[in-house]
Coordinates of C-alpha atoms and ligand atoms in Angstrom, one line a residue:
M18 CA -17.3 28.3 1.5
T19 CA -19.7 25.4 1.3
G20 CA -21.1 24.5 4.7
D21 CA -21.7 20.9 5.9
R22 CA -22.8 19.4 9.1
K23 CA -19.4 20.2 10.5
P24 CA -17.2 23.3 10.1
E25 CA -14.7 23.1 7.3
T26 CA -11.7 22.0 9.3
M27 CA -12.0 18.8 11.3
E28 CA -9.8 19.8 14.2
G29 CA -11.4 23.3 14.3
A30 CA -14.9 21.9 15.0
G31 CA -16.8 24.3 17.2
K32 CA -14.5 27.3 16.7
V33 CA -15.8 28.5 13.4
G34 CA -19.2 28.4 11.8
P35 CA -20.1 26.9 8.4
A36 CA -21.5 30.3 7.2
D37 CA -18.1 32.0 7.5
T38 CA -16.0 32.6 4.4
T39 CA -12.7 30.9 3.9
A40 CA -10.8 34.1 4.6
Q41 CA -12.7 34.6 7.9
I42 CA -12.1 31.0 8.9
L43 CA -8.4 31.3 8.2
E44 CA -8.2 34.6 10.0
L45 CA -9.9 33.2 13.1
H46 CA -7.6 30.1 13.2
C47 CA -4.6 32.4 12.9
K48 CA -5.9 34.6 15.7
L49 CA -6.5 31.7 18.0
V50 CA -3.0 30.4 17.4
E51 CA -1.3 33.7 17.7
E52 CA -3.1 34.5 20.9
G53 CA -2.9 31.1 22.5
C54 CA 0.6 29.9 21.7
I55 CA 3.2 30.6 24.4
E56 CA 6.0 29.3 22.3
C57 CA 6.9 26.5 24.7
G58 CA 8.5 24.6 21.8
L59 CA 6.8 21.2 22.7
C60 CA 5.2 20.9 19.3
Q61 CA 8.4 21.8 17.5
K62 CA 10.4 19.1 19.2
D63 CA 9.5 16.2 16.9
C64 CA 8.1 18.2 13.9
L65 CA 10.6 19.1 11.1
F66 CA 7.9 21.2 9.5
L67 CA 7.6 23.5 12.5
Q68 CA 11.4 23.5 13.0
R69 CA 11.7 24.8 9.4
Y70 CA 9.0 27.4 9.5
G71 CA 8.9 28.6 13.1
S72 CA 6.7 28.4 16.1
P73 CA 2.9 28.3 15.5
K74 CA 2.7 31.8 16.9
Q75 CA 5.4 33.2 14.5
I76 CA 3.6 31.5 11.6
A77 CA 0.2 32.8 12.6
G78 CA 1.5 36.3 12.9
Q79 CA 3.3 36.4 9.6
P80 CA 1.6 38.6 6.9
M81 CA 0.3 36.5 4.0
A82 CA 0.9 39.0 1.2
T83 CA 0.0 36.7 -1.7
A84 CA -1.8 33.4 -2.2
G85 CA 1.6 31.8 -2.9
D86 CA 2.5 32.4 0.8
L87 CA 0.0 29.7 1.7
R88 CA 1.8 27.0 -0.3
F89 CA 4.1 26.0 2.5
S90 CA 1.0 24.6 4.4
F91 CA 1.0 21.6 2.0
E92 CA 4.2 20.5 3.7
C93 CA 2.5 19.9 7.0
S94 CA 1.4 16.3 7.7
L95 CA -1.9 17.4 9.3
C96 CA -1.1 14.7 11.9
G97 CA -2.4 16.7 14.9
L98 CA 0.6 15.9 17.2
C99 CA 0.9 19.6 17.8
I100 CA -2.5 20.0 19.4
A101 CA -2.0 16.7 21.3
V102 CA 1.1 17.9 23.0
C103 CA 0.1 21.6 23.4
P104 CA -0.4 22.7 27.1
K105 CA -2.6 25.5 25.8
K106 CA -4.8 23.4 23.5
V107 CA -3.8 25.5 20.6
D108 CA -4.6 23.8 17.2
P109 CA -1.9 24.6 14.6
A110 CA -3.0 21.7 12.4
A111 CA -6.4 23.3 11.9
M112 CA -4.7 26.5 10.9
F113 CA -2.6 24.7 8.3
A114 CA -5.7 22.9 7.0
A115 CA -7.5 26.2 6.7
M116 CA -4.5 27.7 4.8
R117 CA -4.7 24.8 2.3
V118 CA -8.4 25.5 1.7
A119 CA -7.7 29.2 1.2
G120 CA -4.7 28.3 -1.0
Q121 CA -7.0 26.2 -3.2
E122 CA -9.6 28.9 -3.4
L123 CA -7.0 31.5 -4.4
G124 CA -5.6 29.2 -7.1
A125 CA -2.3 28.5 -5.2
G126 CA -3.0 24.9 -4.2
E127 CA -2.0 23.1 -7.5
F128 CA 1.0 20.8 -7.3
R129 CA 2.0 18.5 -10.1
Q130 CA 3.1 16.1 -7.3
H131 CA -0.5 15.6 -6.2
A132 CA -1.7 14.5 -9.6
G133 CA -1.2 10.7 -9.0
L134 CA -3.1 10.9 -5.6
L135 CA -6.0 12.8 -7.1
R136 CA -6.2 10.3 -10.0
Y137 CA -6.2 7.5 -7.5
E138 CA -9.2 9.1 -5.7
S139 CA -11.1 9.8 -8.9
M140 CA -10.6 6.2 -10.1
G141 CA -11.7 4.8 -6.7
A142 CA -15.0 6.8 -7.0
S143 CA -15.5 6.0 -10.7
P144 CA -18.1 3.8 -12.4
W145 CA -15.4 1.2 -12.9
F146 CA -14.2 0.8 -9.3
S147 CA -17.2 1.7 -7.1
W148 CA -19.6 -1.0 -6.2
Y149 CA -22.4 -1.1 -3.6
G150 CA -24.3 -4.2 -2.5
L151 CA -27.1 -4.1 0.1
P152 CA -28.9 -7.3 1.0
E153 CA -32.6 -7.2 2.0
G154 CA -33.1 -5.4 5.3
C155 CA -29.5 -4.0 5.3
D156 CA -28.9 -1.2 7.8
T157 CA -25.1 -1.7 8.3
V158 CA -22.4 -1.8 5.6
F159 CA -18.7 -2.6 5.6
F160 CA -16.6 0.1 3.9
P161 CA -13.1 -1.2 3.6
G162 CA -11.6 1.9 1.8
C163 CA -9.5 2.1 -1.3
A164 CA -6.1 1.2 0.2
M165 CA -7.4 -1.9 1.8
A166 CA -9.3 -3.0 -1.2
G167 CA -6.3 -2.6 -3.5
S168 CA -3.6 -4.1 -1.3
R169 CA -5.6 -6.8 0.5
A170 CA -8.6 -7.7 -1.6
A171 CA -8.8 -11.2 -0.2
R172 CA -8.7 -9.8 3.3
V173 CA -11.7 -7.6 2.5
S174 CA -13.7 -10.7 1.4
Q175 CA -12.5 -12.6 4.5
T176 CA -13.4 -9.7 6.8
Y177 CA -16.8 -9.3 5.1
H178 CA -17.6 -13.0 5.4
H179 CA -16.5 -13.1 9.0
L180 CA -18.6 -10.0 9.9
R181 CA -21.6 -11.3 8.1
A182 CA -21.8 -14.2 10.4
M183 CA -22.3 -11.6 13.2
I184 CA -24.5 -9.2 11.1
P185 CA -26.6 -11.3 8.6
T186 CA -27.8 -8.3 6.6
L187 CA -24.4 -6.7 6.3
G188 CA -23.8 -4.8 3.0
L189 CA -20.5 -4.0 1.3
V190 CA -19.5 -0.7 -0.3
L191 CA -16.4 -0.4 -2.4
D192 CA -15.9 3.3 -2.9
C193 CA -13.7 6.2 -2.0
C194 CA -14.5 8.7 0.8
A195 CA -12.6 11.5 -1.0
K196 CA -10.2 12.1 2.0
P197 CA -7.4 13.2 -0.4
S198 CA -9.5 16.0 -1.7
H199 CA -10.4 17.0 1.9
D200 CA -6.8 17.1 3.0
L201 CA -5.6 18.9 -0.1
G202 CA -8.1 21.7 0.6
R203 CA -10.4 20.8 -2.3
R204 CA -13.5 21.0 -0.1
A205 CA -16.1 21.6 -2.8
R206 CA -15.1 18.4 -4.5
F207 CA -14.8 16.5 -1.2
H208 CA -18.3 17.6 -0.2
R209 CA -19.8 16.7 -3.6
M210 CA -18.3 13.3 -3.6
F211 CA -18.8 12.4 0.0
R212 CA -22.4 13.7 0.1
A213 CA -23.4 11.5 -2.8
L214 CA -22.0 8.5 -1.0
R215 CA -23.5 9.4 2.4
N216 CA -26.9 10.6 1.1
G217 CA -27.3 7.5 -1.1
L218 CA -26.7 5.2 1.8
E219 CA -28.9 7.2 4.2
A220 CA -31.8 7.1 1.7
R221 CA -31.5 3.3 1.5
G222 CA -31.8 3.0 5.3
V223 CA -28.2 2.5 6.2
R224 CA -27.6 3.6 9.8
T225 CA -24.1 2.2 10.6
I226 CA -20.9 2.0 8.6
L227 CA -18.0 -0.3 9.6
V228 CA -14.6 0.9 8.4
A229 CA -11.2 -0.7 8.3
C230 CA -9.2 2.5 7.4
P231 CA -8.6 5.2 10.1
S232 CA -8.8 7.9 7.5
C233 CA -12.2 6.7 6.4
Y234 CA -13.1 6.6 10.1
R235 CA -12.2 10.3 10.5
V236 CA -14.2 11.3 7.5
W237 CA -17.3 9.3 8.5
S238 CA -17.0 10.4 12.0
D239 CA -16.8 14.1 11.1
Y240 CA -19.2 14.2 8.1
G241 CA -21.3 11.1 8.3
G242 CA -24.4 12.8 9.6
S243 CA -27.0 10.3 10.8
I244 CA -24.8 7.4 9.9
A245 CA -22.8 6.1 12.8
V246 CA -19.3 4.8 12.3
R247 CA -17.5 2.0 14.0
S248 CA -14.2 0.4 13.3
V249 CA -14.2 -3.3 12.3
Y250 CA -11.6 -3.8 15.1
E251 CA -14.2 -3.0 17.7
I252 CA -16.6 -5.6 16.2
L253 CA -13.9 -8.2 15.9
A254 CA -12.8 -7.6 19.5
E255 CA -16.3 -8.5 20.7
A256 CA -15.9 -12.1 19.7
P257 CA -13.2 -14.7 20.3
P258 CA -10.4 -14.6 17.7
V259 CA -10.2 -17.0 14.8
H260 CA -6.6 -17.9 15.7
R261 CA -4.4 -17.8 18.7
V262 CA -0.6 -17.7 18.3
K263 CA 2.2 -19.0 20.5
A264 CA 4.3 -15.8 20.4
I265 CA 6.7 -14.9 23.2
T266 CA 8.3 -12.0 21.4
P267 CA 6.4 -8.8 22.2
V268 CA 5.1 -6.6 19.3
T269 CA 4.4 -2.9 19.4
V270 CA 1.4 -1.0 18.1
H271 CA 1.4 2.1 15.8
D272 CA -1.9 4.1 16.2
P273 CA -2.6 5.9 13.0
C274 CA -2.8 9.7 13.5
P275 CA -6.4 10.2 12.0
T276 CA -7.8 8.3 15.0
R277 CA -5.4 9.6 17.6
N278 CA -8.3 10.7 19.8
D279 CA -10.5 7.6 19.3
T280 CA -9.4 5.7 22.3
T281 CA -12.1 3.0 21.8
I282 CA -10.3 1.9 18.7
H283 CA -6.9 1.9 20.5
G284 CA -8.4 -0.3 23.2
A285 CA -10.1 -2.7 20.7
V286 CA -6.8 -3.3 18.8
R287 CA -4.9 -4.1 22.0
S288 CA -7.8 -6.4 23.1
L289 CA -7.6 -8.2 19.8
L290 CA -3.9 -8.7 20.1
A291 CA -4.2 -9.9 23.8
A292 CA -7.0 -12.3 22.8
M293 CA -4.7 -13.7 20.1
G294 CA -2.0 -14.3 22.6
L295 CA 0.4 -11.5 21.5
P296 CA 2.2 -9.5 24.2
V297 CA 2.3 -5.8 23.4
E298 CA 5.0 -3.3 24.5
E299 CA 4.0 0.3 23.9
M300 CA 6.2 2.8 22.1
K301 CA 6.8 6.2 23.8
H302 CA 4.3 7.9 21.4
H303 CA 1.1 6.0 21.3
G304 CA -2.6 6.6 21.6
R305 CA -3.4 10.3 21.6
K306 CA 0.3 11.2 21.3
T307 CA 1.0 8.9 18.4
L308 CA 3.4 10.0 15.6
C309 CA 2.6 10.2 11.9
C310 CA 3.9 7.3 9.8
G311 CA 5.1 9.8 7.1
E312 CA 2.1 9.6 4.8
G313 CA -0.2 12.1 6.5
G314 CA -1.6 15.2 4.7
A315 CA 0.1 14.0 1.5
A316 CA 3.2 16.0 2.6
C317 CA 5.4 13.1 1.5
H318 CA 4.7 14.0 -2.2
L319 CA 6.2 17.4 -1.7
V320 CA 8.8 17.0 1.0
P321 CA 9.8 13.3 1.2
A322 CA 12.7 14.0 3.5
M323 CA 10.7 15.9 5.9
A324 CA 7.8 13.4 5.9
G325 CA 10.4 10.6 6.1
N326 CA 11.5 11.9 9.4
W327 CA 8.3 10.7 10.9
T328 CA 8.9 7.2 9.5
A329 CA 12.4 7.2 10.9
L330 CA 11.2 8.4 14.4
R331 CA 8.6 5.6 14.3
A332 CA 11.2 3.0 13.4
D333 CA 13.5 4.3 16.1
E334 CA 10.8 3.9 18.8
A335 CA 9.9 0.4 17.6
A336 CA 13.5 -0.5 18.3
G337 CA 13.5 -3.7 16.3
R338 CA 10.1 -4.8 17.5
R339 CA 7.4 -5.9 15.0
I340 CA 5.0 -3.0 14.5
I341 CA 1.3 -3.9 14.2
T342 CA -1.0 -1.2 12.8
Y343 CA -4.5 -0.9 11.4
C344 CA -4.1 1.3 8.4
A345 CA -2.9 -0.1 5.0
G346 CA -1.1 3.2 4.2
C347 CA 0.8 3.2 7.6
T348 CA 1.8 -0.5 7.1
N349 CA 3.2 0.4 3.7
F350 CA 5.1 3.5 4.9
L351 CA 6.5 2.0 8.1
G352 CA 7.5 -1.1 6.2
R353 CA 10.2 1.0 4.5
L354 CA 12.2 1.2 7.7
A355 CA 10.8 -1.5 10.0
Q356 CA 8.9 -4.8 10.2
A357 CA 5.3 -3.7 10.0
N358 CA 2.1 -5.7 9.6
H359 CA -1.6 -4.9 9.2
I360 CA -3.7 -6.3 12.0
L361 CA -6.1 -7.9 9.6
D362 CA -3.3 -9.9 8.1
L363 CA -2.3 -11.0 11.5
Y364 CA -5.9 -11.8 12.5
F365 CA -6.7 -14.0 9.5
A366 CA -3.2 -15.4 8.7
P367 CA -1.1 -15.2 11.8
E368 CA 1.5 -17.9 11.0
Q369 CA 2.3 -16.4 7.5
T370 CA 2.3 -12.9 8.9
L371 CA 4.7 -13.6 11.7
A372 CA 6.9 -15.6 9.3
G373 CA 7.0 -12.6 6.9
R374 CA 5.2 -14.6 4.2
V375 CA 2.0 -12.7 3.9
R376 CA 1.2 -11.5 0.3
V377 CA 0.3 -7.9 -0.3
T378 CA -0.7 -6.5 -3.7
R379 CA 1.4 -3.6 -4.9
S380 CA 0.6 -0.9 -7.5
P381 CA -0.3 -1.1 -10.4
L382 CA -1.7 -4.6 -9.7
T383 CA -3.9 -3.1 -7.0
W384 CA -6.3 -1.9 -9.7
L385 CA -6.7 -5.4 -11.1
A386 CA -7.2 -6.7 -7.5
R387 CA -10.0 -4.1 -7.0
L388 CA -11.7 -5.1 -10.2
L389 CA -11.6 -8.8 -9.3
L390 CA -12.9 -8.0 -5.8
Q391 CA -15.8 -6.2 -7.4
R392 CA -16.5 -9.2 -9.7
T393 CA -16.7 -11.6 -6.8
A394 CA -18.6 -9.2 -4.4
K395 CA -22.0 -10.0 -5.9
D396 CA -21.7 -13.7 -5.0
L397 CA -20.4 -12.8 -1.6
V398 CA -23.0 -10.3 -0.7
R399 CA -26.1 -11.6 -2.6
P400 CA -27.5 -8.1 -2.7
A401 CA -31.1 -7.0 -3.2
V402 CA -29.9 -3.6 -4.3
I403 CA -26.7 -2.6 -6.0
A404 CA -25.2 0.7 -7.0
S405 CA -22.2 2.4 -8.5
R406 CA -21.1 6.0 -9.2
D407 CA -21.7 7.6 -12.6
R408 CA -19.1 9.7 -14.3
E409 CA -20.2 12.8 -12.4
G410 CA -19.9 10.9 -9.1
K411 CA -23.6 10.4 -8.5
V412 CA -24.5 7.1 -6.8
L413 CA -27.1 5.3 -8.9
F414 CA -29.0 2.4 -7.2
R415 CA -30.8 -0.4 -9.1
Q416 CA -32.2 -3.9 -8.3
G417 CA -29.5 -6.4 -7.6
Ligands
LIG16 S1 0.0 18.7 12.2 FE1 1.9 17.4 12.5 S2 3.2 18.0 10.8 FE2 1.7 19.7 11.0 S3 2.5 21.2 12.4 FE3 1.3 19.8 13.7 S4 2.8 18.2 14.4 FE4 3.8 19.3 12.6
LIG17 S1 2.9 23.3 22.0 FE1 1.3 24.9 21.9 S2 2.0 26.6 23.1 FE2 3.8 25.3 22.8 S3 4.7 26.1 20.9 FE3 3.3 24.6 20.2 S4 1.4 25.6 19.8 FE4 2.7 27.0 21.0
LIG18 S1 -9.4 7.4 3.4 FE1 -10.1 5.4 2.9 S2 -11.6 5.6 1.2 FE2 -10.5 7.6 1.5 S3 -8.9 7.6 0.0 FE3 -8.0 6.8 1.9 S4 -8.4 4.6 1.8 FE4 -9.6 5.5 0.2

């Protein structure tokens, strides 16, 4: 297995070393779960995946006779609720992620249902949709992520413009972090694509990356090396809001699962809402114990009913209150069963958002929106240096 600055599984950091083989890493994760799990049932309470396949101890102790026995791990949402509730700090999510990596390496990780997601990632990191613009003296860039750029291109421009007033040499990077490959166990591809992005920015003197997407935050946080990551919500919360609203009806907040342990972001989002004048009522599961929206780990492509259970649980807990979240994917998923808004829509267009009139671009028009965003980015950023990926994924810089 290819080593990076972190072990191969995000949640398993510190337990296994980068020099270990995939089989050794998986064996170690299974051993840790089998020895640590006391079968208290807490993690199974809300998780249909564990209800179907058994306690983490039972699963870890099962013989995996063939590579095909690993395929069930692609039905786990990798949401991390299990470790968050575990009294013994057992990490079943890391075990399932390791099973996916092993499944891929043994040729049992191919699912036709993932083709669209993998195409989406490839296009995002292609010469056509990637674009980097770094002004003179740039050491900080805004990385909005694919989902935000496609669904809310105007919001990306607005956020960049707003942040640039605070950080005059701010750059903009429209690219994909390759999280789908990471979560689907395609670690060689993930490392190749992410390293090209990270190393290119490092070599150009970028020291900080500002992200809007919690999944991007997870990737940059775990694999970003010398580049520090911050969420844009932390930066926005440091200044007075653009708008205040006269709302008396409380909203509730959905914390996306990739950043369940990043309490600074949870606090920043609530500070932003408070500064805007919006009262917040918490759901039972929030912060570290948040629930998945249903999109996690790409399980929704294989077992929509099982993944949909998370969405239903979320809608139940919201109990009719408007859900504010800070992930474009979560907003989309939760919007199937509840009233859900992205905080950047609320921040820049509160009246339209609260009136249900905010416009969000849907697929396939998201591709057109991303192209148009790229076209206007040069005027917005006025870069000294620009870059894009080539067909192999290399990031090629040139004068702007
Ligand atoms: S990561 Fe989430 S979906 Fe997977 S086993 Fe844990 S709680 Fe269940
Ligand atoms: S919460 Fe922990 S100890 Fe309890 S069943 Fe789940 S993994 Fe085992
Ligand atoms: S994590 Fe962010 S950049 Fe990566 S695929 Fe998702 S939206 Fe795109």
